[in-house]
């Protein structure tokens, strides 16, 4: 066998025995798709012109969240390690110089050029590559789970700000109504139809509402900061000041059966990552077991020979030696311990997954309860309590205008009406937060069974007291007061 043929044999062993894990191609394709989505999302940190809709905030957060990008980089790092895990050991090239040449019949041997290639047991490389590929899939599922978590966090902060802005609009409207009531009461004092004590009651109520307005304005600043942090906007950047569109809120119940939602929870990316991690540890155990088997090495020695002093047949011919080696695994106990450690890690991952599944299924029940409760409150406030409070308020205001009701009764009716109006907005916000939490737990959008279209309490007709009677004209919703 010539030296060239031997070298080609050694060079061809690696590609013949190497393997590409089944998941690597899909991993790299998914990585490219995620990277392209970030590149098209823009590198700027400023908010684009948006109208305050929740989905626009979520889209921006997914494109700019440093935490999500860090999760992506961990996924990318795990994917790039797959090709490293399946690579053969580097060949060894050695050169030797005969300080004292060995004299042979065909001439003195002066130089030796050697090439060695270690050949691990095939399963050792394939299983190691499989383990790393499975780890990369687990990292991808964690990336997907983190995206769901970020979307839910943005929704929680968005609905908090949504509620506070609507509550502020209602409180400001209450101040306007109290202002009208104060003017009419002052006019009645002038004709001895009301007392200064009643004026004092109204002014006290106005002062309390003004305090509520100031407190709500501060809460809005804090809520905007929380939303900015959830979205990933740098400090100091301004969020849109407009109230989000009315179409964002709805009262709905899940249209899917509980069994379908539970099945979706079990397929959640976070729970799925535990199974992938367990499979990765099992593959790692197979790779370690392969190290307990003998491995081989192939080598070629090229001995350069000078011309013989006495001319003879074959004088100066170089010698080529092809050798085969066997690695004898002596430390069986240590490798066995390493294999059992990998199996234990696989079992731990599965048990962690079972625990996380139980927690997730319990969280599903809790989120469904929150959705149902907020839906019940919306229907109660909107269909029963708010119309009743509106009717009582209009009756009391009408009676007050003609002198048949006291200021205290008017203030009480107004307080009940506006408290219910704020409670309705809070119920809508709670419903939106509960639905966002439900979709985070399920890991996908949940089909809605939409209820009747809801109306804002600010859109209802308001009656303001006056000297001449009841004002029956509809009042502004106050949605643009900010």
Coordinates of C-alpha atoms in Angstrom, one line a residue:
X1 CA 0.0 0.0 0.0
X2 CA 1.5 3.4 -1.0
X3 CA 1.7 6.3 1.5
X4 CA -0.8 8.3 -0.6
X5 CA -3.4 5.5 -0.4
X6 CA -2.9 5.2 3.3
X7 CA -3.3 8.9 3.9
X8 CA -6.4 9.0 1.9
X9 CA -7.8 6.1 3.9
X10 CA -7.2 8.0 7.2
X11 CA -8.7 11.2 5.8
X12 CA -11.9 9.4 4.6
X13 CA -12.6 7.6 7.9
X14 CA -14.1 10.7 9.6
X15 CA -16.7 11.7 7.0
X16 CA -17.8 8.0 6.6
X17 CA -18.4 7.6 10.3
X18 CA -19.7 11.1 11.2
X19 CA -23.4 11.7 11.3
X20 CA -25.8 14.6 11.3
X21 CA -28.5 14.6 14.0
X22 CA -32.0 14.6 12.7
X23 CA -33.0 17.8 14.5
X24 CA -30.1 19.9 13.3
X25 CA -31.5 21.0 10.0
X26 CA -34.8 22.1 11.5
X27 CA -33.0 23.9 14.3
X28 CA -30.9 25.9 11.9
X29 CA -33.9 26.8 9.8
X30 CA -35.9 28.0 12.8
X31 CA -32.8 30.0 13.9
X32 CA -32.7 31.7 10.6
X33 CA -36.4 32.5 10.7
X34 CA -36.1 34.0 14.1
X35 CA -33.0 36.1 13.1
X36 CA -34.8 37.4 10.0
X37 CA -37.8 38.5 12.1
X38 CA -35.5 40.5 14.4
X39 CA -33.7 42.0 11.4
X40 CA -36.9 43.1 9.8
X41 CA -38.2 44.4 13.2
X42 CA -35.6 47.2 13.2
X43 CA -32.7 47.9 15.5
X44 CA -34.1 51.2 16.9
X45 CA -35.3 51.4 20.5
X46 CA -37.9 54.1 19.9
X47 CA -41.6 53.2 19.8
X48 CA -43.0 53.4 16.3
X49 CA -46.2 55.4 15.8
X50 CA -48.9 53.2 17.3
X51 CA -52.4 53.9 18.5
X52 CA -52.1 52.1 21.9
X53 CA -53.5 48.7 20.9
X54 CA -52.3 45.8 23.0
X55 CA -51.1 43.7 20.1
X56 CA -48.8 46.5 18.9
X57 CA -47.1 46.6 22.3
X58 CA -46.7 42.8 22.3
X59 CA -45.1 42.9 18.8
X60 CA -42.7 45.6 19.8
X61 CA -41.8 43.8 23.0
X62 CA -41.0 40.5 21.2
X63 CA -38.8 42.4 18.8
X64 CA -36.9 44.4 21.3
X65 CA -36.9 42.5 24.6
X66 CA -33.3 42.0 25.8
X67 CA -34.4 39.0 27.9
X68 CA -36.0 37.3 24.9
X69 CA -32.9 38.0 22.8
X70 CA -30.7 36.5 25.5
X71 CA -32.9 33.3 25.4
X72 CA -32.5 33.3 21.6
X73 CA -28.7 33.5 21.9
X74 CA -28.7 30.6 24.3
X75 CA -30.7 28.6 21.8
X76 CA -28.3 29.6 19.0
X77 CA -25.3 28.7 21.1
X78 CA -26.7 25.2 21.9
X79 CA -27.4 24.7 18.1
X80 CA -23.9 25.7 17.1
X81 CA -22.5 23.1 19.6
X82 CA -24.1 20.2 17.7
X83 CA -21.5 20.2 14.9
X84 CA -18.7 20.4 17.5
X85 CA -20.1 17.3 19.3
X86 CA -19.9 15.1 16.3
X87 CA -16.4 16.1 15.1
X88 CA -13.7 13.4 15.0
X89 CA -10.6 14.0 17.1
X90 CA -8.0 16.0 15.2
X91 CA -5.3 13.8 13.5
X92 CA -1.8 13.9 14.9
X93 CA 1.1 14.7 12.5
X94 CA 4.6 13.9 13.9
X95 CA 8.0 14.4 12.5
X96 CA 11.1 12.6 13.6
X97 CA 14.7 13.2 12.8
X98 CA 17.2 10.4 13.2
X99 CA 20.1 12.0 15.1
X100 CA 22.0 8.8 14.5
X101 CA 20.8 7.4 11.2
X102 CA 19.9 3.8 11.1
X103 CA 21.9 2.0 8.5
X104 CA 20.0 -0.5 6.4
X105 CA 20.7 -2.5 3.3
X106 CA 19.0 0.1 1.1
X107 CA 20.5 3.1 2.8
X108 CA 20.4 5.1 6.1
X109 CA 17.0 6.1 7.5
X110 CA 17.2 9.9 8.2
X111 CA 13.6 11.2 8.7
X112 CA 10.2 9.8 9.9
X113 CA 6.9 11.5 9.0
X114 CA 3.9 10.0 10.9
X115 CA 0.1 10.6 10.8
X116 CA -2.3 9.2 13.4
X117 CA -6.1 9.3 13.5
X118 CA -8.0 8.2 16.6
X119 CA -11.4 6.6 15.6
X120 CA -13.9 6.6 18.5
X121 CA -16.7 4.1 18.7
X122 CA -19.3 5.4 16.2
X123 CA -22.1 5.5 18.8
X124 CA -19.9 7.8 21.0
X125 CA -20.0 10.6 18.4
X126 CA -23.5 10.1 17.1
X127 CA -25.0 9.9 20.7
X128 CA -23.0 13.0 21.8
X129 CA -24.3 14.9 18.7
X130 CA -27.9 13.7 19.4
X131 CA -27.5 14.9 23.1
X132 CA -26.5 18.3 22.0
X133 CA -29.2 18.6 19.4
X134 CA -31.8 17.6 21.9
X135 CA -30.4 20.2 24.3
X136 CA -30.8 22.8 21.5
X137 CA -34.4 21.8 21.0
X138 CA -35.0 22.2 24.7
X139 CA -33.5 25.7 24.5
X140 CA -35.7 26.5 21.5
X141 CA -38.8 25.5 23.5
X142 CA -37.6 27.6 26.4
X143 CA -37.2 30.5 24.0
X144 CA -40.8 30.0 22.8
X145 CA -42.0 29.8 26.4
X146 CA -40.2 33.0 27.3
X147 CA -42.0 34.7 24.3
X148 CA -45.3 33.6 25.7
X149 CA -44.3 34.9 29.2
X150 CA -43.3 38.3 27.8
X151 CA -46.6 38.7 25.9
X152 CA -48.5 37.9 29.1
X153 CA -46.4 40.4 31.1
X154 CA -47.0 43.1 28.6
X155 CA -50.8 42.3 28.7
X156 CA -50.8 42.6 32.5
X157 CA -49.1 46.0 32.5
X158 CA -51.2 47.2 29.5
X159 CA -54.5 46.3 31.2
X160 CA -53.4 48.0 34.4
X161 CA -52.7 51.2 32.5
X162 CA -56.0 50.8 30.6
X163 CA -58.0 50.6 33.8
X164 CA -56.3 53.5 35.4
X165 CA -56.9 55.8 32.4
X166 CA -60.5 54.9 32.2
X167 CA -60.9 55.3 36.0
X168 CA -59.3 58.7 35.7
X169 CA -61.8 59.7 33.0
X170 CA -64.7 58.7 35.2
X171 CA -63.3 60.6 38.2
X172 CA -62.8 63.7 36.1
X173 CA -66.4 63.4 35.0
X174 CA -67.5 63.1 38.6
X175 CA -65.7 66.4 39.3
X176 CA -67.7 68.0 36.4
X177 CA -71.0 66.7 37.8
X178 CA -70.1 67.9 41.3
X179 CA -69.2 71.3 39.9
X180 CA -72.7 71.5 38.3
X181 CA -74.3 70.4 41.6
X182 CA -72.3 73.0 43.5
X183 CA -73.5 75.8 41.2
X184 CA -77.1 74.7 41.4
X185 CA -76.9 74.4 45.2
X186 CA -75.3 77.9 45.5
X187 CA -78.2 79.2 43.5
X188 CA -80.7 77.5 45.8
X189 CA -78.9 79.0 48.8
X190 CA -79.6 82.5 47.4
X191 CA -83.4 81.8 47.5
X192 CA -83.2 79.9 50.8
X193 CA -83.9 76.6 49.1
X194 CA -80.6 75.0 50.3
X195 CA -78.3 75.5 53.2
X196 CA -74.6 76.3 53.5
X197 CA -74.1 72.9 55.2
X198 CA -75.3 71.2 52.0
X199 CA -72.8 73.3 50.0
X200 CA -70.1 72.2 52.5
X201 CA -71.0 68.6 51.9
X202 CA -70.6 69.0 48.1
X203 CA -67.3 70.8 48.5
X204 CA -66.0 68.1 50.8
X205 CA -66.9 65.4 48.3
X206 CA -65.2 67.4 45.5
X207 CA -62.0 67.6 47.6
X208 CA -62.1 63.9 48.1
X209 CA -62.6 63.2 44.4
X210 CA -59.8 65.7 43.6
X211 CA -57.5 63.6 45.9
X212 CA -58.6 60.5 44.0
X213 CA -57.7 62.1 40.7
X214 CA -54.3 63.1 41.9
X215 CA -53.6 59.6 43.3
X216 CA -54.8 58.0 40.0
X217 CA -52.6 60.3 38.0
X218 CA -49.6 59.1 40.0
X219 CA -50.6 55.5 39.6
X220 CA -50.8 56.1 35.8
X221 CA -47.2 57.3 35.8
X222 CA -46.1 54.1 37.7
X223 CA -48.2 52.0 35.4
X224 CA -46.6 53.6 32.3
X225 CA -43.2 52.9 33.7
X226 CA -44.1 49.2 34.3
X227 CA -45.5 48.9 30.7
X228 CA -42.3 50.5 29.4
X229 CA -40.2 48.0 31.3
X230 CA -42.4 45.1 30.0
X231 CA -42.2 46.3 26.4
X232 CA -38.5 46.9 26.6
X233 CA -38.6 50.7 26.0
X234 CA -35.6 52.6 27.3
X235 CA -36.2 54.9 30.3
X236 CA -37.6 58.3 29.3
X237 CA -39.3 57.1 26.1
X238 CA -42.9 58.2 25.9
X239 CA -45.8 55.8 25.4
X240 CA -48.9 56.9 23.5
X241 CA -51.2 59.1 25.6
X242 CA -54.4 58.1 23.8
X243 CA -56.9 55.7 25.5
X244 CA -56.8 52.3 23.8
X245 CA -59.6 51.6 21.4
X246 CA -62.9 50.3 22.8
X247 CA -62.5 47.2 20.7
X248 CA -59.8 45.9 22.9
X249 CA -62.2 45.0 25.7
X250 CA -64.7 42.2 25.5
X251 CA -66.6 39.8 27.8
X252 CA -66.1 36.2 26.6
X253 CA -65.7 32.7 27.9
X254 CA -63.5 30.0 26.4
X255 CA -65.3 28.1 23.6
X256 CA -63.0 25.1 24.0
X257 CA -63.6 22.1 26.3
X258 CA -61.6 21.8 29.4
X259 CA -60.0 18.6 28.1
X260 CA -58.7 20.4 25.0
X261 CA -57.2 23.2 27.2
X262 CA -55.5 20.6 29.5
X263 CA -54.0 18.8 26.4
X264 CA -52.7 22.2 25.2
X265 CA -51.1 22.8 28.6
X266 CA -49.3 19.4 28.5
X267 CA -47.9 20.5 25.1
X268 CA -46.7 23.9 26.4
X269 CA -43.2 24.7 25.3
X270 CA -42.0 25.0 28.9
X271 CA -43.3 21.5 29.8
X272 CA -42.1 20.1 26.5
X273 CA -38.6 21.3 27.3
X274 CA -38.3 18.9 30.2
X275 CA -38.9 15.9 28.0
X276 CA -36.3 17.1 25.5
X277 CA -33.8 17.6 28.2
X278 CA -34.5 14.1 29.5
X279 CA -33.9 12.7 26.1
X280 CA -30.7 14.7 25.8
X281 CA -29.4 13.1 29.1
X282 CA -30.2 9.6 27.9
X283 CA -28.3 10.3 24.6
X284 CA -25.4 11.6 26.7
X285 CA -25.5 8.3 28.7
X286 CA -25.3 6.3 25.5
X287 CA -22.3 8.4 24.4
X288 CA -20.6 7.7 27.8
X289 CA -21.3 4.0 27.5
X290 CA -19.6 4.0 24.2
X291 CA -16.4 5.3 25.8
X292 CA -16.3 2.0 27.8
X293 CA -15.8 0.1 24.5
X294 CA -12.4 -0.2 22.8
X295 CA -11.7 2.4 20.2
X296 CA -9.1 2.3 17.4
X297 CA -6.5 4.4 15.7
X298 CA -5.0 4.3 12.2
X299 CA -1.6 5.6 11.4
X300 CA 1.0 5.8 8.6
X301 CA 4.7 6.2 9.1
X302 CA 6.8 7.4 6.1
X303 CA 10.4 6.7 6.7
X304 CA 12.7 8.7 4.4
X305 CA 15.8 6.7 3.4
X306 CA 19.0 8.0 1.7
X307 CA 21.0 6.2 -0.9
X308 CA 23.0 3.2 0.2
X309 CA 26.8 3.5 0.2
X310 CA 27.1 0.4 -1.9
X311 CA 24.8 0.4 -4.8
X312 CA 22.2 -2.3 -4.4
X313 CA 18.7 -3.1 -5.6
X314 CA 16.1 -0.8 -3.9
X315 CA 18.8 1.6 -2.7
X316 CA 17.1 4.8 -1.4
X317 CA 13.6 3.4 -1.3
X318 CA 11.5 5.0 1.4
X319 CA 9.7 2.7 3.9
X320 CA 5.9 3.0 4.6
X321 CA 4.4 1.5 7.7
X322 CA 0.6 1.3 8.2
X323 CA -0.3 0.7 11.8
X324 CA -3.5 0.0 13.8
X325 CA -3.9 0.7 17.5
X326 CA -6.5 -0.2 20.0
X327 CA -7.4 2.0 23.0
X328 CA -8.1 -0.2 26.1
X329 CA -10.6 1.5 28.4
X330 CA -9.3 0.7 31.9
X331 CA -11.3 3.1 34.0
X332 CA -14.7 1.3 33.6
X333 CA -15.9 2.3 37.1
X334 CA -15.5 6.0 36.5
X335 CA -17.3 5.8 33.1
X336 CA -20.1 3.7 34.6
X337 CA -20.6 6.4 37.3
X338 CA -20.8 9.1 34.6
X339 CA -23.4 7.1 32.7
X340 CA -25.5 6.6 35.8
X341 CA -25.2 10.3 36.5
X342 CA -26.6 11.1 33.1
X343 CA -29.5 8.6 33.6
X344 CA -30.2 10.2 37.0
X345 CA -30.3 13.7 35.4
X346 CA -32.8 12.4 32.8
X347 CA -35.0 11.0 35.5
X348 CA -34.8 14.3 37.4
X349 CA -35.8 16.2 34.3
X350 CA -38.9 14.0 33.8
X351 CA -39.9 14.4 37.5
X352 CA -39.4 18.2 37.2
X353 CA -41.7 18.0 34.2
X354 CA -44.3 16.1 36.1
X355 CA -44.2 18.7 38.9
X356 CA -44.4 21.6 36.5
X357 CA -47.3 19.9 34.7
X358 CA -49.3 19.6 38.0
X359 CA -48.6 23.3 38.8
X360 CA -49.6 24.3 35.2
X361 CA -52.9 22.3 35.4
X362 CA -53.7 24.0 38.7
X363 CA -52.8 27.4 37.2
X364 CA -55.2 26.6 34.4
X365 CA -58.1 26.0 36.8
X366 CA -57.2 29.2 38.6
X367 CA -57.1 31.2 35.4
X368 CA -60.4 29.8 34.2
X369 CA -61.9 30.7 37.5
X370 CA -60.6 34.3 37.1
X371 CA -62.0 34.5 33.6
X372 CA -65.4 33.2 34.7
X373 CA -65.5 35.5 37.7
X374 CA -64.5 38.7 35.8
X375 CA -67.0 37.7 33.1
X376 CA -69.7 37.3 35.8
X377 CA -68.9 40.7 37.3
X378 CA -69.0 42.4 33.9
X379 CA -72.5 40.9 33.2
X380 CA -73.7 41.9 36.7
X381 CA -72.4 45.4 36.6
X382 CA -73.4 46.1 33.0
X383 CA -76.7 44.4 32.8
X384 CA -78.0 44.9 36.3
X385 CA -76.2 47.2 38.7
X386 CA -75.3 50.0 36.3
X387 CA -78.8 50.4 34.9
X388 CA -80.2 50.3 38.4
X389 CA -77.8 52.9 39.7
X390 CA -78.5 55.0 36.6
X391 CA -82.2 54.9 37.2
X392 CA -81.8 55.8 40.9
X393 CA -79.4 58.6 40.1
X394 CA -81.8 60.1 37.6
X395 CA -84.7 59.9 39.9
X396 CA -82.8 61.5 42.8
X397 CA -81.4 64.3 40.6
X398 CA -84.9 65.0 39.3
X399 CA -86.3 65.1 42.8
X400 CA -83.4 67.4 44.0
X401 CA -84.1 69.8 41.1
X402 CA -87.6 70.4 42.3
X403 CA -86.7 70.4 46.0
X404 CA -88.0 67.0 47.0
X405 CA -84.5 65.4 47.7
X406 CA -81.7 66.3 50.0
X407 CA -78.1 66.9 48.8
X408 CA -76.9 63.9 50.8
X409 CA -79.2 61.6 48.8
X410 CA -78.0 63.1 45.6
X411 CA -74.3 62.6 46.6
X412 CA -75.0 59.0 47.6
X413 CA -76.7 58.2 44.4
X414 CA -73.9 59.8 42.4
X415 CA -71.3 58.0 44.4
X416 CA -73.0 54.6 43.8
X417 CA -73.3 55.2 40.1
X418 CA -69.7 56.2 39.6
X419 CA -68.3 53.4 41.9
X420 CA -70.2 50.9 39.8
X421 CA -68.9 52.5 36.6
X422 CA -65.3 52.2 37.9
X423 CA -65.9 48.7 39.1
X424 CA -67.1 47.8 35.6
X425 CA -63.9 49.1 34.0
X426 CA -61.9 47.2 36.6
X427 CA -63.8 44.0 35.8
X428 CA -63.0 44.5 32.1
X429 CA -59.3 45.0 33.0
X430 CA -59.3 41.9 35.2
X431 CA -60.9 40.0 32.4
X432 CA -58.2 41.0 30.0
X433 CA -55.5 40.1 32.4
X434 CA -57.1 36.8 33.2
X435 CA -57.4 36.0 29.5
X436 CA -53.8 36.9 28.9
X437 CA -52.8 34.6 31.8
X438 CA -55.0 31.8 30.4
X439 CA -53.3 32.0 27.0
X440 CA -49.9 32.0 28.6
X441 CA -50.7 28.9 30.5
X442 CA -52.2 27.1 27.5
X443 CA -49.4 28.3 25.2
X444 CA -51.6 29.4 22.3
X445 CA -54.6 31.6 21.6
X446 CA -57.9 30.4 23.1
X447 CA -61.0 30.4 21.0
X448 CA -63.6 32.8 22.4
X449 CA -67.3 32.5 22.9
X450 CA -68.1 36.1 22.5
X451 CA -70.9 37.6 24.6
X452 CA -73.0 40.6 23.6
X453 CA -71.1 43.8 22.7
X454 CA -70.3 45.8 25.8
X455 CA -70.9 49.5 26.2
X456 CA -68.8 51.8 28.3
X457 CA -70.4 53.3 31.4
X458 CA -69.1 56.7 30.1
X459 CA -71.2 56.3 27.0
X460 CA -74.5 56.3 29.0
X461 CA -76.7 59.3 29.4
X462 CA -75.9 61.3 32.4
X463 CA -78.2 63.8 34.1
X464 CA -76.8 66.8 35.8
X465 CA -78.8 68.8 38.3
X466 CA -79.7 72.3 37.6
X467 CA -82.0 75.1 38.8
X468 CA -84.4 74.7 36.0
X469 CA -84.5 70.9 35.9
X470 CA -82.8 67.8 34.7
X471 CA -80.4 68.0 31.7
X472 CA -81.3 65.1 29.5
X473 CA -78.6 65.6 26.9
X474 CA -75.9 62.8 26.7
X475 CA -72.6 63.8 28.2
X476 CA -69.2 63.3 26.6
X477 CA -67.6 60.0 27.3
X478 CA -64.5 61.7 28.6
X479 CA -62.4 59.2 26.6
X480 CA -60.3 61.9 25.1
X481 CA -59.9 64.1 28.2
X482 CA -56.4 62.9 28.6

